[in-house]
Amino acid sequence: QVQLVESGGGLVQPGGSLRLSCAASGSIFGIYVMGWYRQAPGKQRELVATITRSGNTNYADSVKGRFTISRDIPKNAVYLQMNSLKPEDTAIYYCNFVVSGTYYWGQGTQVTVSS
C-alpha cells in the first residue's frame, strides 16, 4: 500500500522560508503528476503547485515567483520550496501523487506564517 509522508512544516515569520518534503513508501510505478495542495481554516482545499513526470510545472497565481516545486523520481519524492512567505500562506499543506489514475494524499503538514 502506498503512503505519502510529509515533513518540513512549522512556524515562520513573514518573509521567511520553508521547504516541504513528501516521500512515498511502498513501490510505486507510473507516477504521472506530483503536487502540493493547501487548505486554510474555513476554506476549500486549493492547488498550490504540480509537476509532471517530465518536469512540467504549474503554479497557483498566488504563489508564482515565491514557491518552487521539484521532484526526485528515483526517490518517489516531491518538494516545495517556499520563499517570501505571507500570513495568507498559512494552511495545512498536503502532497498528492496521481498514479495510474489513482489519487494518493499525505496526512498534511501545518504551515503557519506569523510574527
Short mmCIF file of N, CA and C in Angstrom, two decimals:
data_model
loop_
_atom_site.label_atom_id
_atom_site.label_comp_id
_atom_site.label_asym_id
_atom_site.label_seq_id
_atom_site.Cartn_x
_atom_site.Cartn_y
_atom_site.Cartn_z
N GLN A 1 0.84 -1.18 0.00
CA GLN A 1 0.00 0.00 0.00
C GLN A 1 0.88 1.24 0.00
N VAL A 2 0.47 2.22 -0.77
CA VAL A 2 1.24 3.44 -0.89
C VAL A 2 0.88 4.41 0.23
N GLN A 3 1.87 4.96 0.88
CA GLN A 3 1.66 6.01 1.87
C GLN A 3 2.58 7.17 1.56
N LEU A 4 2.05 8.38 1.69
CA LEU A 4 2.82 9.59 1.48
C LEU A 4 3.09 10.23 2.84
N VAL A 5 4.35 10.55 3.09
CA VAL A 5 4.74 11.13 4.37
C VAL A 5 5.36 12.49 4.12
N GLU A 6 4.76 13.51 4.73
CA GLU A 6 5.23 14.88 4.56
C GLU A 6 6.05 15.32 5.76
N SER A 7 6.91 16.29 5.53
CA SER A 7 7.69 16.89 6.61
C SER A 7 8.08 18.30 6.20
N GLY A 8 8.51 19.09 7.18
CA GLY A 8 9.04 20.41 6.88
C GLY A 8 8.16 21.58 7.26
N GLY A 9 6.97 21.33 7.71
CA GLY A 9 6.11 22.44 8.11
C GLY A 9 6.58 23.06 9.42
N GLY A 10 5.93 24.15 9.80
CA GLY A 10 6.29 24.81 11.04
C GLY A 10 5.83 26.24 11.08
N LEU A 11 6.36 26.96 12.05
CA LEU A 11 6.04 28.38 12.25
C LEU A 11 7.18 29.23 11.70
N VAL A 12 6.85 30.23 10.90
CA VAL A 12 7.86 31.08 10.31
C VAL A 12 7.33 32.51 10.27
N GLN A 13 8.22 33.47 10.36
CA GLN A 13 7.82 34.87 10.29
C GLN A 13 7.55 35.28 8.85
N PRO A 14 6.73 36.29 8.65
CA PRO A 14 6.52 36.80 7.28
C PRO A 14 7.84 37.15 6.62
N GLY A 15 7.96 36.77 5.35
CA GLY A 15 9.21 36.97 4.62
C GLY A 15 10.17 35.81 4.72
N GLY A 16 9.87 34.86 5.59
CA GLY A 16 10.75 33.72 5.78
C GLY A 16 10.55 32.63 4.75
N SER A 17 11.27 31.53 4.95
CA SER A 17 11.24 30.41 4.01
C SER A 17 11.04 29.09 4.74
N LEU A 18 10.43 28.15 4.03
CA LEU A 18 10.31 26.78 4.49
C LEU A 18 10.43 25.86 3.29
N ARG A 19 10.87 24.65 3.55
CA ARG A 19 10.93 23.64 2.48
C ARG A 19 10.16 22.41 2.94
N LEU A 20 9.13 22.08 2.19
CA LEU A 20 8.33 20.90 2.47
C LEU A 20 8.84 19.73 1.66
N SER A 21 8.78 18.55 2.27
CA SER A 21 9.18 17.33 1.58
C SER A 21 8.06 16.31 1.69
N CYS A 22 7.96 15.46 0.68
CA CYS A 22 6.97 14.39 0.69
C CYS A 22 7.58 13.19 0.00
N ALA A 23 7.59 12.06 0.68
CA ALA A 23 8.15 10.85 0.11
C ALA A 23 7.12 9.73 0.22
N ALA A 24 7.12 8.88 -0.77
CA ALA A 24 6.19 7.77 -0.79
C ALA A 24 6.86 6.50 -0.31
N SER A 25 6.17 5.79 0.54
CA SER A 25 6.66 4.48 0.95
C SER A 25 5.93 3.42 0.14
N GLY A 26 6.58 2.31 -0.06
CA GLY A 26 5.98 1.28 -0.90
C GLY A 26 6.40 1.46 -2.34
N SER A 27 6.14 0.48 -3.13
CA SER A 27 6.54 0.51 -4.54
C SER A 27 5.50 1.26 -5.35
N ILE A 28 5.98 2.21 -6.11
CA ILE A 28 5.09 2.98 -6.97
C ILE A 28 5.63 2.96 -8.38
N PHE A 29 4.78 2.67 -9.33
CA PHE A 29 5.15 2.74 -10.72
C PHE A 29 4.09 3.53 -11.46
N GLY A 30 4.55 4.35 -12.37
CA GLY A 30 3.59 5.09 -13.19
C GLY A 30 3.08 6.36 -12.57
N ILE A 31 3.94 7.03 -11.77
CA ILE A 31 3.54 8.33 -11.25
C ILE A 31 3.41 9.30 -12.42
N TYR A 32 2.28 9.95 -12.51
CA TYR A 32 2.06 10.89 -13.61
C TYR A 32 2.25 12.33 -13.17
N VAL A 33 1.64 12.67 -12.04
CA VAL A 33 1.71 14.04 -11.53
C VAL A 33 1.95 13.99 -10.03
N MET A 34 2.79 14.91 -9.57
CA MET A 34 3.02 15.08 -8.14
C MET A 34 2.70 16.52 -7.81
N GLY A 35 2.14 16.76 -6.66
CA GLY A 35 1.77 18.13 -6.38
C GLY A 35 1.57 18.44 -4.92
N TRP A 36 1.33 19.72 -4.67
CA TRP A 36 1.02 20.22 -3.34
C TRP A 36 -0.29 21.00 -3.39
N TYR A 37 -1.11 20.77 -2.38
CA TYR A 37 -2.35 21.50 -2.19
C TYR A 37 -2.33 22.05 -0.77
N ARG A 38 -3.22 23.00 -0.51
CA ARG A 38 -3.31 23.53 0.86
C ARG A 38 -4.75 23.86 1.20
N GLN A 39 -5.01 23.84 2.50
CA GLN A 39 -6.35 24.16 2.98
C GLN A 39 -6.23 25.03 4.21
N ALA A 40 -6.73 26.25 4.10
CA ALA A 40 -6.75 27.18 5.22
C ALA A 40 -8.06 27.00 5.99
N PRO A 41 -8.08 27.42 7.25
CA PRO A 41 -9.31 27.26 8.05
C PRO A 41 -10.51 27.93 7.38
N GLY A 42 -11.60 27.20 7.25
CA GLY A 42 -12.81 27.75 6.67
C GLY A 42 -12.80 27.86 5.17
N LYS A 43 -11.76 27.35 4.53
CA LYS A 43 -11.67 27.44 3.08
C LYS A 43 -11.54 26.06 2.46
N GLN A 44 -11.80 26.00 1.16
CA GLN A 44 -11.65 24.73 0.45
C GLN A 44 -10.18 24.47 0.15
N ARG A 45 -9.89 23.19 -0.05
CA ARG A 45 -8.54 22.82 -0.45
C ARG A 45 -8.27 23.39 -1.84
N GLU A 46 -7.07 23.96 -2.01
CA GLU A 46 -6.72 24.56 -3.29
C GLU A 46 -5.36 24.07 -3.77
N LEU A 47 -5.20 24.09 -5.08
CA LEU A 47 -3.95 23.69 -5.68
C LEU A 47 -2.88 24.75 -5.41
N VAL A 48 -1.68 24.30 -5.06
CA VAL A 48 -0.55 25.20 -4.90
C VAL A 48 0.38 25.06 -6.10
N ALA A 49 0.81 23.83 -6.38
CA ALA A 49 1.73 23.60 -7.49
C ALA A 49 1.72 22.13 -7.86
N THR A 50 1.95 21.85 -9.13
CA THR A 50 2.09 20.48 -9.59
C THR A 50 3.29 20.36 -10.51
N ILE A 51 3.79 19.13 -10.62
CA ILE A 51 4.90 18.85 -11.53
C ILE A 51 4.66 17.47 -12.13
N THR A 52 4.81 17.38 -13.43
CA THR A 52 4.61 16.10 -14.10
C THR A 52 5.90 15.29 -14.09
N ARG A 53 5.78 14.05 -14.51
CA ARG A 53 6.94 13.18 -14.57
C ARG A 53 8.02 13.78 -15.48
N SER A 54 7.59 14.46 -16.52
CA SER A 54 8.54 15.05 -17.46
C SER A 54 9.09 16.39 -17.00
N GLY A 55 8.56 16.91 -15.88
CA GLY A 55 9.10 18.12 -15.32
C GLY A 55 8.32 19.38 -15.59
N ASN A 56 7.19 19.28 -16.25
CA ASN A 56 6.36 20.45 -16.48
C ASN A 56 5.70 20.88 -15.16
N THR A 57 5.74 22.17 -14.90
CA THR A 57 5.22 22.68 -13.63
C THR A 57 4.02 23.60 -13.85
N ASN A 58 3.22 23.70 -12.81
CA ASN A 58 2.06 24.59 -12.81
C ASN A 58 1.92 25.16 -11.40
N TYR A 59 1.66 26.46 -11.31
CA TYR A 59 1.56 27.12 -10.01
C TYR A 59 0.28 27.93 -9.91
N ALA A 60 -0.24 28.01 -8.70
CA ALA A 60 -1.32 28.94 -8.44
C ALA A 60 -0.77 30.36 -8.58
N ASP A 61 -1.59 31.26 -9.06
CA ASP A 61 -1.14 32.65 -9.25
C ASP A 61 -0.61 33.26 -7.96
N SER A 62 -1.20 32.87 -6.86
CA SER A 62 -0.85 33.48 -5.57
C SER A 62 0.56 33.10 -5.09
N VAL A 63 1.15 32.06 -5.69
CA VAL A 63 2.48 31.63 -5.22
C VAL A 63 3.55 31.75 -6.30
N LYS A 64 3.16 32.13 -7.50
CA LYS A 64 4.14 32.25 -8.59
C LYS A 64 5.25 33.23 -8.22
N GLY A 65 6.48 32.81 -8.49
CA GLY A 65 7.63 33.66 -8.18
C GLY A 65 8.13 33.52 -6.75
N ARG A 66 7.35 32.84 -5.90
CA ARG A 66 7.77 32.67 -4.49
C ARG A 66 8.01 31.21 -4.15
N PHE A 67 7.21 30.32 -4.73
CA PHE A 67 7.31 28.89 -4.44
C PHE A 67 7.91 28.16 -5.64
N THR A 68 8.66 27.09 -5.34
CA THR A 68 9.23 26.25 -6.40
C THR A 68 9.01 24.79 -6.06
N ILE A 69 8.40 24.07 -6.99
CA ILE A 69 8.18 22.64 -6.81
C ILE A 69 9.26 21.87 -7.57
N SER A 70 9.71 20.78 -6.97
CA SER A 70 10.70 19.92 -7.62
C SER A 70 10.41 18.48 -7.23
N ARG A 71 11.02 17.54 -7.97
CA ARG A 71 10.76 16.13 -7.65
C ARG A 71 12.01 15.32 -7.86
N ASP A 72 12.07 14.19 -7.18
CA ASP A 72 13.14 13.21 -7.32
C ASP A 72 12.46 11.88 -7.61
N ILE A 73 12.39 11.55 -8.87
CA ILE A 73 11.63 10.36 -9.26
C ILE A 73 12.20 9.08 -8.68
N PRO A 74 13.52 8.84 -8.71
CA PRO A 74 14.03 7.59 -8.12
C PRO A 74 13.68 7.44 -6.64
N LYS A 75 13.54 8.58 -5.95
CA LYS A 75 13.19 8.54 -4.53
C LYS A 75 11.69 8.64 -4.30
N ASN A 76 10.91 8.76 -5.37
CA ASN A 76 9.46 8.96 -5.24
C ASN A 76 9.16 10.10 -4.28
N ALA A 77 9.83 11.22 -4.50
CA ALA A 77 9.71 12.36 -3.58
C ALA A 77 9.39 13.64 -4.34
N VAL A 78 8.68 14.51 -3.66
CA VAL A 78 8.38 15.84 -4.21
C VAL A 78 8.65 16.86 -3.12
N TYR A 79 9.08 18.05 -3.54
CA TYR A 79 9.47 19.08 -2.60
C TYR A 79 8.78 20.40 -2.97
N LEU A 80 8.64 21.25 -1.97
CA LEU A 80 8.10 22.59 -2.21
C LEU A 80 8.94 23.59 -1.44
N GLN A 81 9.72 24.38 -2.17
CA GLN A 81 10.50 25.45 -1.56
C GLN A 81 9.62 26.70 -1.52
N MET A 82 9.39 27.22 -0.33
CA MET A 82 8.51 28.37 -0.16
C MET A 82 9.32 29.54 0.37
N ASN A 83 9.40 30.59 -0.40
CA ASN A 83 10.13 31.80 -0.02
C ASN A 83 9.16 32.97 0.09
N SER A 84 9.62 34.02 0.73
CA SER A 84 8.82 35.24 0.89
C SER A 84 7.42 34.91 1.39
N LEU A 85 7.36 34.11 2.42
CA LEU A 85 6.07 33.65 2.93
C LEU A 85 5.25 34.80 3.50
N LYS A 86 3.93 34.69 3.32
CA LYS A 86 2.99 35.69 3.78
C LYS A 86 2.01 35.06 4.76
N PRO A 87 1.40 35.87 5.62
CA PRO A 87 0.40 35.29 6.54
C PRO A 87 -0.70 34.52 5.82
N GLU A 88 -1.07 34.96 4.63
CA GLU A 88 -2.13 34.26 3.89
C GLU A 88 -1.69 32.90 3.34
N ASP A 89 -0.41 32.56 3.48
CA ASP A 89 0.05 31.22 3.11
C ASP A 89 -0.20 30.22 4.24
N THR A 90 -0.66 30.69 5.38
CA THR A 90 -0.94 29.80 6.50
C THR A 90 -2.02 28.80 6.12
N ALA A 91 -1.72 27.52 6.29
CA ALA A 91 -2.65 26.45 5.90
C ALA A 91 -2.02 25.10 6.24
N ILE A 92 -2.82 24.07 6.10
CA ILE A 92 -2.29 22.71 6.11
C ILE A 92 -1.95 22.37 4.65
N TYR A 93 -0.74 21.92 4.45
CA TYR A 93 -0.27 21.58 3.11
C TYR A 93 -0.26 20.07 2.93
N TYR A 94 -0.83 19.63 1.81
CA TYR A 94 -0.95 18.21 1.51
C TYR A 94 -0.20 17.89 0.21
N CYS A 95 0.56 16.82 0.21
CA CYS A 95 1.14 16.38 -1.05
C CYS A 95 0.19 15.38 -1.71
N ASN A 96 0.33 15.27 -2.99
CA ASN A 96 -0.57 14.44 -3.80
C ASN A 96 0.20 13.80 -4.93
N PHE A 97 -0.01 12.50 -5.11
CA PHE A 97 0.55 11.77 -6.25
C PHE A 97 -0.62 11.22 -7.05
N VAL A 98 -0.54 11.32 -8.35
CA VAL A 98 -1.51 10.66 -9.23
C VAL A 98 -0.78 9.49 -9.89
N VAL A 99 -1.21 8.29 -9.58
CA VAL A 99 -0.55 7.08 -10.06
C VAL A 99 -1.58 6.23 -10.78
N SER A 100 -1.41 6.12 -12.08
CA SER A 100 -2.31 5.32 -12.90
C SER A 100 -3.77 5.67 -12.63
N GLY A 101 -4.02 6.97 -12.52
CA GLY A 101 -5.38 7.44 -12.33
C GLY A 101 -5.87 7.43 -10.90
N THR A 102 -5.08 6.95 -9.97
CA THR A 102 -5.46 6.93 -8.56
C THR A 102 -4.77 8.07 -7.82
N TYR A 103 -5.55 8.77 -7.00
CA TYR A 103 -5.02 9.89 -6.23
C TYR A 103 -4.60 9.42 -4.84
N TYR A 104 -3.39 9.75 -4.46
CA TYR A 104 -2.89 9.45 -3.13
C TYR A 104 -2.59 10.78 -2.42
N TRP A 105 -2.91 10.83 -1.13
CA TRP A 105 -2.72 12.05 -0.34
C TRP A 105 -1.89 11.78 0.90
N GLY A 106 -1.08 12.78 1.26
CA GLY A 106 -0.39 12.73 2.52
C GLY A 106 -1.31 13.16 3.65
N GLN A 107 -0.79 13.09 4.86
CA GLN A 107 -1.61 13.40 6.04
C GLN A 107 -1.69 14.91 6.29
N GLY A 108 -0.84 15.67 5.65
CA GLY A 108 -0.84 17.11 5.82
C GLY A 108 0.21 17.58 6.81
N THR A 109 0.75 18.76 6.55
CA THR A 109 1.70 19.38 7.46
C THR A 109 1.32 20.85 7.61
N GLN A 110 1.33 21.32 8.85
CA GLN A 110 0.88 22.68 9.13
C GLN A 110 1.98 23.69 8.83
N VAL A 111 1.62 24.72 8.10
CA VAL A 111 2.50 25.87 7.87
C VAL A 111 1.80 27.09 8.45
N THR A 112 2.47 27.77 9.36
CA THR A 112 1.93 28.97 9.98
C THR A 112 2.90 30.12 9.77
N VAL A 113 2.41 31.19 9.16
CA VAL A 113 3.23 32.37 8.91
C VAL A 113 2.70 33.50 9.79
N SER A 114 3.48 33.86 10.78
CA SER A 114 3.02 34.84 11.75
C SER A 114 4.21 35.47 12.45
N SER A 115 4.05 36.73 12.80
CA SER A 115 5.08 37.41 13.57
C SER A 115 4.79 37.32 15.07
#
